[in-house]
Amino acid sequence: IADVFDVDSDSHTRKPFGRVFYTQSKSLVFYAFDLDHQPGVKNASVFQVWGQKDFQSNGKPHPTNLGILYMDSESNRRWVLRSDDPRQLSEIDAVFVTVEPHGGSQKPTGKPLLYALLRKEANHP
């Protein structure tokens, strides 16, 4: 379990925030809260989750589309994405969210939000 926060240029925590439940190479559940409070987000935009290796031997990340977050609880402003593809999950060690055009994108075009490493010590006991 990892809590994920977005930070501003002064390293102050700001909305949105999220929580990732990850079982190595088996399952990933990514909850994100208050995503629609981001400046410049349009109603037609979607929130897309990407996975990638934190370090690539050639120095260039190759993000993998994990899917689009969907509204899980409107009253809590909570979005969720679930993935249980062992092949896909075994090839990533970090996840992040971007704002993309309606329908999603083939590669990230928006600013990364809520970046979380998956292969590090969990911040929960």
JSON list of C-alpha atoms in Angstrom, two decimals:
[
{"chain": "A", "resi": 1, "resn": "ILE", "atom": "CA", "xyz": [0.00, 0.00, 0.00]},
{"chain": "A", "resi": 2, "resn": "ALA", "atom": "CA", "xyz": [1.38, 3.40, -0.92]},
{"chain": "A", "resi": 3, "resn": "ASP", "atom": "CA", "xyz": [-0.13, 6.83, -0.40]},
{"chain": "A", "resi": 4, "resn": "VAL", "atom": "CA", "xyz": [0.54, 9.14, -3.34]},
{"chain": "A", "resi": 5, "resn": "PHE", "atom": "CA", "xyz": [0.46, 12.95, -3.29]},
{"chain": "A", "resi": 6, "resn": "ASP", "atom": "CA", "xyz": [1.00, 15.59, -5.94]},
{"chain": "A", "resi": 7, "resn": "VAL", "atom": "CA", "xyz": [3.36, 18.39, -4.93]},
{"chain": "A", "resi": 8, "resn": "ASP", "atom": "CA", "xyz": [3.87, 21.92, -6.16]},
{"chain": "A", "resi": 9, "resn": "SER", "atom": "CA", "xyz": [7.21, 23.46, -7.16]},
{"chain": "A", "resi": 10, "resn": "ASP", "atom": "CA", "xyz": [7.93, 24.23, -3.48]},
{"chain": "A", "resi": 11, "resn": "SER", "atom": "CA", "xyz": [7.33, 20.58, -2.49]},
{"chain": "A", "resi": 12, "resn": "HIS", "atom": "CA", "xyz": [4.05, 21.40, -0.74]},
{"chain": "A", "resi": 13, "resn": "THR", "atom": "CA", "xyz": [1.41, 18.67, -0.91]},
{"chain": "A", "resi": 14, "resn": "ARG", "atom": "CA", "xyz": [-1.66, 19.64, -2.92]},
{"chain": "A", "resi": 15, "resn": "LYS", "atom": "CA", "xyz": [-4.72, 17.98, -4.36]},
{"chain": "A", "resi": 16, "resn": "PRO", "atom": "CA", "xyz": [-5.15, 15.46, -5.91]},
{"chain": "A", "resi": 17, "resn": "PHE", "atom": "CA", "xyz": [-3.98, 12.48, -3.88]},
{"chain": "A", "resi": 18, "resn": "GLY", "atom": "CA", "xyz": [-4.21, 8.73, -4.26]},
{"chain": "A", "resi": 19, "resn": "ARG", "atom": "CA", "xyz": [-3.60, 5.32, -2.77]},
{"chain": "A", "resi": 20, "resn": "VAL", "atom": "CA", "xyz": [-2.09, 2.33, -4.56]},
{"chain": "A", "resi": 21, "resn": "PHE", "atom": "CA", "xyz": [-2.66, -1.27, -3.48]},
{"chain": "A", "resi": 22, "resn": "TYR", "atom": "CA", "xyz": [-0.09, -3.44, -5.24]},
{"chain": "A", "resi": 23, "resn": "THR", "atom": "CA", "xyz": [0.75, -7.13, -5.11]},
{"chain": "A", "resi": 24, "resn": "GLN", "atom": "CA", "xyz": [3.94, -7.63, -7.11]},
{"chain": "A", "resi": 25, "resn": "SER", "atom": "CA", "xyz": [3.20, -8.94, -10.62]},
{"chain": "A", "resi": 26, "resn": "LYS", "atom": "CA", "xyz": [-0.35, -9.93, -9.58]},
{"chain": "A", "resi": 27, "resn": "SER", "atom": "CA", "xyz": [-2.66, -6.99, -9.00]},
{"chain": "A", "resi": 28, "resn": "LEU", "atom": "CA", "xyz": [-2.82, -3.22, -8.84]},
{"chain": "A", "resi": 29, "resn": "VAL", "atom": "CA", "xyz": [-5.67, -1.06, -7.58]},
{"chain": "A", "resi": 30, "resn": "PHE", "atom": "CA", "xyz": [-5.11, 2.68, -7.97]},
{"chain": "A", "resi": 31, "resn": "TYR", "atom": "CA", "xyz": [-7.51, 5.04, -6.17]},
{"chain": "A", "resi": 32, "resn": "ALA", "atom": "CA", "xyz": [-7.28, 8.74, -6.93]},
{"chain": "A", "resi": 33, "resn": "PHE", "atom": "CA", "xyz": [-9.21, 11.53, -5.23]},
{"chain": "A", "resi": 34, "resn": "ASP", "atom": "CA", "xyz": [-10.15, 15.06, -6.32]},
{"chain": "A", "resi": 35, "resn": "LEU", "atom": "CA", "xyz": [-8.63, 14.69, -9.80]},
{"chain": "A", "resi": 36, "resn": "ASP", "atom": "CA", "xyz": [-11.20, 17.11, -11.18]},
{"chain": "A", "resi": 37, "resn": "HIS", "atom": "CA", "xyz": [-9.77, 19.85, -8.93]},
{"chain": "A", "resi": 38, "resn": "GLN", "atom": "CA", "xyz": [-6.73, 20.16, -11.19]},
{"chain": "A", "resi": 39, "resn": "PRO", "atom": "CA", "xyz": [-6.45, 23.53, -12.98]},
{"chain": "A", "resi": 40, "resn": "GLY", "atom": "CA", "xyz": [-7.38, 23.34, -16.66]},
{"chain": "A", "resi": 41, "resn": "VAL", "atom": "CA", "xyz": [-9.20, 20.00, -16.53]},
{"chain": "A", "resi": 42, "resn": "LYS", "atom": "CA", "xyz": [-12.07, 19.90, -18.99]},
{"chain": "A", "resi": 43, "resn": "ASN", "atom": "CA", "xyz": [-15.21, 17.77, -18.72]},
{"chain": "A", "resi": 44, "resn": "ALA", "atom": "CA", "xyz": [-14.19, 15.95, -21.94]},
{"chain": "A", "resi": 45, "resn": "SER", "atom": "CA", "xyz": [-10.79, 14.99, -20.49]},
{"chain": "A", "resi": 46, "resn": "VAL", "atom": "CA", "xyz": [-9.98, 11.58, -19.00]},
{"chain": "A", "resi": 47, "resn": "PHE", "atom": "CA", "xyz": [-7.49, 10.52, -16.38]},
{"chain": "A", "resi": 48, "resn": "GLN", "atom": "CA", "xyz": [-5.22, 7.81, -17.76]},
{"chain": "A", "resi": 49, "resn": "VAL", "atom": "CA", "xyz": [-2.88, 5.60, -15.73]},
{"chain": "A", "resi": 50, "resn": "TRP", "atom": "CA", "xyz": [0.53, 4.63, -17.07]},
{"chain": "A", "resi": 51, "resn": "GLY", "atom": "CA", "xyz": [3.10, 2.15, -15.86]},
{"chain": "A", "resi": 52, "resn": "GLN", "atom": "CA", "xyz": [6.82, 2.25, -16.60]},
{"chain": "A", "resi": 53, "resn": "LYS", "atom": "CA", "xyz": [10.19, 1.02, -15.47]},
{"chain": "A", "resi": 54, "resn": "ASP", "atom": "CA", "xyz": [11.69, 3.59, -13.13]},
{"chain": "A", "resi": 55, "resn": "PHE", "atom": "CA", "xyz": [15.05, 3.16, -14.86]},
{"chain": "A", "resi": 56, "resn": "GLN", "atom": "CA", "xyz": [15.58, 2.14, -18.48]},
{"chain": "A", "resi": 57, "resn": "SER", "atom": "CA", "xyz": [18.99, 1.03, -19.69]},
{"chain": "A", "resi": 58, "resn": "ASN", "atom": "CA", "xyz": [18.77, 3.52, -22.58]},
{"chain": "A", "resi": 59, "resn": "GLY", "atom": "CA", "xyz": [17.63, 6.30, -20.23]},
{"chain": "A", "resi": 60, "resn": "LYS", "atom": "CA", "xyz": [14.28, 6.74, -21.99]},
{"chain": "A", "resi": 61, "resn": "PRO", "atom": "CA", "xyz": [11.08, 5.62, -20.24]},
{"chain": "A", "resi": 62, "resn": "HIS", "atom": "CA", "xyz": [8.55, 3.62, -22.26]},
{"chain": "A", "resi": 63, "resn": "PRO", "atom": "CA", "xyz": [5.17, 4.16, -20.56]},
{"chain": "A", "resi": 64, "resn": "THR", "atom": "CA", "xyz": [2.60, 1.37, -20.78]},
{"chain": "A", "resi": 65, "resn": "ASN", "atom": "CA", "xyz": [-1.08, 2.27, -20.89]},
{"chain": "A", "resi": 66, "resn": "LEU", "atom": "CA", "xyz": [-2.76, 0.65, -17.87]},
{"chain": "A", "resi": 67, "resn": "GLY", "atom": "CA", "xyz": [-6.16, 2.17, -18.61]},
{"chain": "A", "resi": 68, "resn": "ILE", "atom": "CA", "xyz": [-8.50, 5.02, -17.81]},
{"chain": "A", "resi": 69, "resn": "LEU", "atom": "CA", "xyz": [-9.64, 5.81, -14.30]},
{"chain": "A", "resi": 70, "resn": "TYR", "atom": "CA", "xyz": [-13.39, 5.70, -13.83]},
{"chain": "A", "resi": 71, "resn": "MET", "atom": "CA", "xyz": [-15.54, 7.45, -11.22]},
{"chain": "A", "resi": 72, "resn": "ASP", "atom": "CA", "xyz": [-16.03, 4.96, -8.40]},
{"chain": "A", "resi": 73, "resn": "SER", "atom": "CA", "xyz": [-17.70, 7.28, -5.88]},
{"chain": "A", "resi": 74, "resn": "GLU", "atom": "CA", "xyz": [-19.03, 10.67, -6.89]},
{"chain": "A", "resi": 75, "resn": "SER", "atom": "CA", "xyz": [-19.73, 11.70, -3.29]},
{"chain": "A", "resi": 76, "resn": "ASN", "atom": "CA", "xyz": [-16.08, 11.01, -2.33]},
{"chain": "A", "resi": 77, "resn": "ARG", "atom": "CA", "xyz": [-14.69, 12.36, -5.66]},
{"chain": "A", "resi": 78, "resn": "ARG", "atom": "CA", "xyz": [-12.91, 9.00, -6.03]},
{"chain": "A", "resi": 79, "resn": "TRP", "atom": "CA", "xyz": [-11.65, 7.42, -9.25]},
{"chain": "A", "resi": 80, "resn": "VAL", "atom": "CA", "xyz": [-10.31, 3.87, -9.54]},
{"chain": "A", "resi": 81, "resn": "LEU", "atom": "CA", "xyz": [-8.37, 1.63, -11.91]},
{"chain": "A", "resi": 82, "resn": "ARG", "atom": "CA", "xyz": [-7.90, -2.11, -11.38]},
{"chain": "A", "resi": 83, "resn": "SER", "atom": "CA", "xyz": [-5.37, -4.26, -13.22]},
{"chain": "A", "resi": 84, "resn": "ASP", "atom": "CA", "xyz": [-4.64, -7.96, -12.78]},
{"chain": "A", "resi": 85, "resn": "ASP", "atom": "CA", "xyz": [-2.60, -8.65, -15.93]},
{"chain": "A", "resi": 86, "resn": "PRO", "atom": "CA", "xyz": [0.52, -10.42, -14.55]},
{"chain": "A", "resi": 87, "resn": "ARG", "atom": "CA", "xyz": [2.54, -9.91, -17.76]},
{"chain": "A", "resi": 88, "resn": "GLN", "atom": "CA", "xyz": [1.86, -6.18, -17.83]},
{"chain": "A", "resi": 89, "resn": "LEU", "atom": "CA", "xyz": [2.44, -5.71, -14.09]},
{"chain": "A", "resi": 90, "resn": "SER", "atom": "CA", "xyz": [5.73, -7.63, -14.16]},
{"chain": "A", "resi": 91, "resn": "GLU", "atom": "CA", "xyz": [7.10, -5.08, -16.64]},
{"chain": "A", "resi": 92, "resn": "ILE", "atom": "CA", "xyz": [6.51, -1.95, -14.54]},
{"chain": "A", "resi": 93, "resn": "ASP", "atom": "CA", "xyz": [7.85, -0.59, -11.29]},
{"chain": "A", "resi": 94, "resn": "ALA", "atom": "CA", "xyz": [6.18, 2.84, -11.25]},
{"chain": "A", "resi": 95, "resn": "VAL", "atom": "CA", "xyz": [2.76, 4.30, -12.06]},
{"chain": "A", "resi": 96, "resn": "PHE", "atom": "CA", "xyz": [1.47, 7.80, -12.77]},
{"chain": "A", "resi": 97, "resn": "VAL", "atom": "CA", "xyz": [-1.63, 9.60, -14.03]},
{"chain": "A", "resi": 98, "resn": "THR", "atom": "CA", "xyz": [-2.01, 12.10, -16.86]},
{"chain": "A", "resi": 99, "resn": "VAL", "atom": "CA", "xyz": [-4.93, 14.16, -18.15]},
{"chain": "A", "resi": 100, "resn": "GLU", "atom": "CA", "xyz": [-5.64, 13.04, -21.71]},
{"chain": "A", "resi": 101, "resn": "PRO", "atom": "CA", "xyz": [-8.21, 13.85, -24.40]},
{"chain": "A", "resi": 102, "resn": "HIS", "atom": "CA", "xyz": [-11.55, 12.05, -24.28]},
{"chain": "A", "resi": 103, "resn": "GLY", "atom": "CA", "xyz": [-10.96, 8.38, -25.16]},
{"chain": "A", "resi": 104, "resn": "GLY", "atom": "CA", "xyz": [-7.36, 8.35, -23.94]},
{"chain": "A", "resi": 105, "resn": "SER", "atom": "CA", "xyz": [-4.02, 8.46, -25.74]},
{"chain": "A", "resi": 106, "resn": "GLN", "atom": "CA", "xyz": [-1.47, 6.01, -27.13]},
{"chain": "A", "resi": 107, "resn": "LYS", "atom": "CA", "xyz": [1.28, 7.76, -25.15]},
{"chain": "A", "resi": 108, "resn": "PRO", "atom": "CA", "xyz": [1.22, 10.32, -22.33]},
{"chain": "A", "resi": 109, "resn": "THR", "atom": "CA", "xyz": [0.62, 13.88, -23.51]},
{"chain": "A", "resi": 110, "resn": "GLY", "atom": "CA", "xyz": [-0.32, 15.53, -20.21]},
{"chain": "A", "resi": 111, "resn": "LYS", "atom": "CA", "xyz": [1.77, 16.46, -17.19]},
{"chain": "A", "resi": 112, "resn": "PRO", "atom": "CA", "xyz": [2.38, 13.43, -14.91]},
{"chain": "A", "resi": 113, "resn": "LEU", "atom": "CA", "xyz": [0.38, 13.47, -11.66]},
{"chain": "A", "resi": 114, "resn": "LEU", "atom": "CA", "xyz": [0.52, 11.13, -8.68]},
{"chain": "A", "resi": 115, "resn": "TYR", "atom": "CA", "xyz": [3.76, 9.33, -9.54]},
{"chain": "A", "resi": 116, "resn": "ALA", "atom": "CA", "xyz": [4.39, 6.27, -7.33]},
{"chain": "A", "resi": 117, "resn": "LEU", "atom": "CA", "xyz": [7.23, 3.74, -7.25]},
{"chain": "A", "resi": 118, "resn": "LEU", "atom": "CA", "xyz": [5.99, 0.18, -6.74]},
{"chain": "A", "resi": 119, "resn": "ARG", "atom": "CA", "xyz": [9.25, -1.62, -5.98]},
{"chain": "A", "resi": 120, "resn": "LYS", "atom": "CA", "xyz": [10.21, 0.33, -2.87]},
{"chain": "A", "resi": 121, "resn": "GLU", "atom": "CA", "xyz": [9.43, 0.03, 0.82]},
{"chain": "A", "resi": 122, "resn": "ALA", "atom": "CA", "xyz": [5.73, 0.54, 1.49]},
{"chain": "A", "resi": 123, "resn": "ASN", "atom": "CA", "xyz": [4.81, 3.56, 3.61]},
{"chain": "A", "resi": 124, "resn": "HIS", "atom": "CA", "xyz": [2.25, 1.53, 5.62]},
{"chain": "A", "resi": 125, "resn": "PRO", "atom": "CA", "xyz": [3.00, -1.17, 8.20]}
]
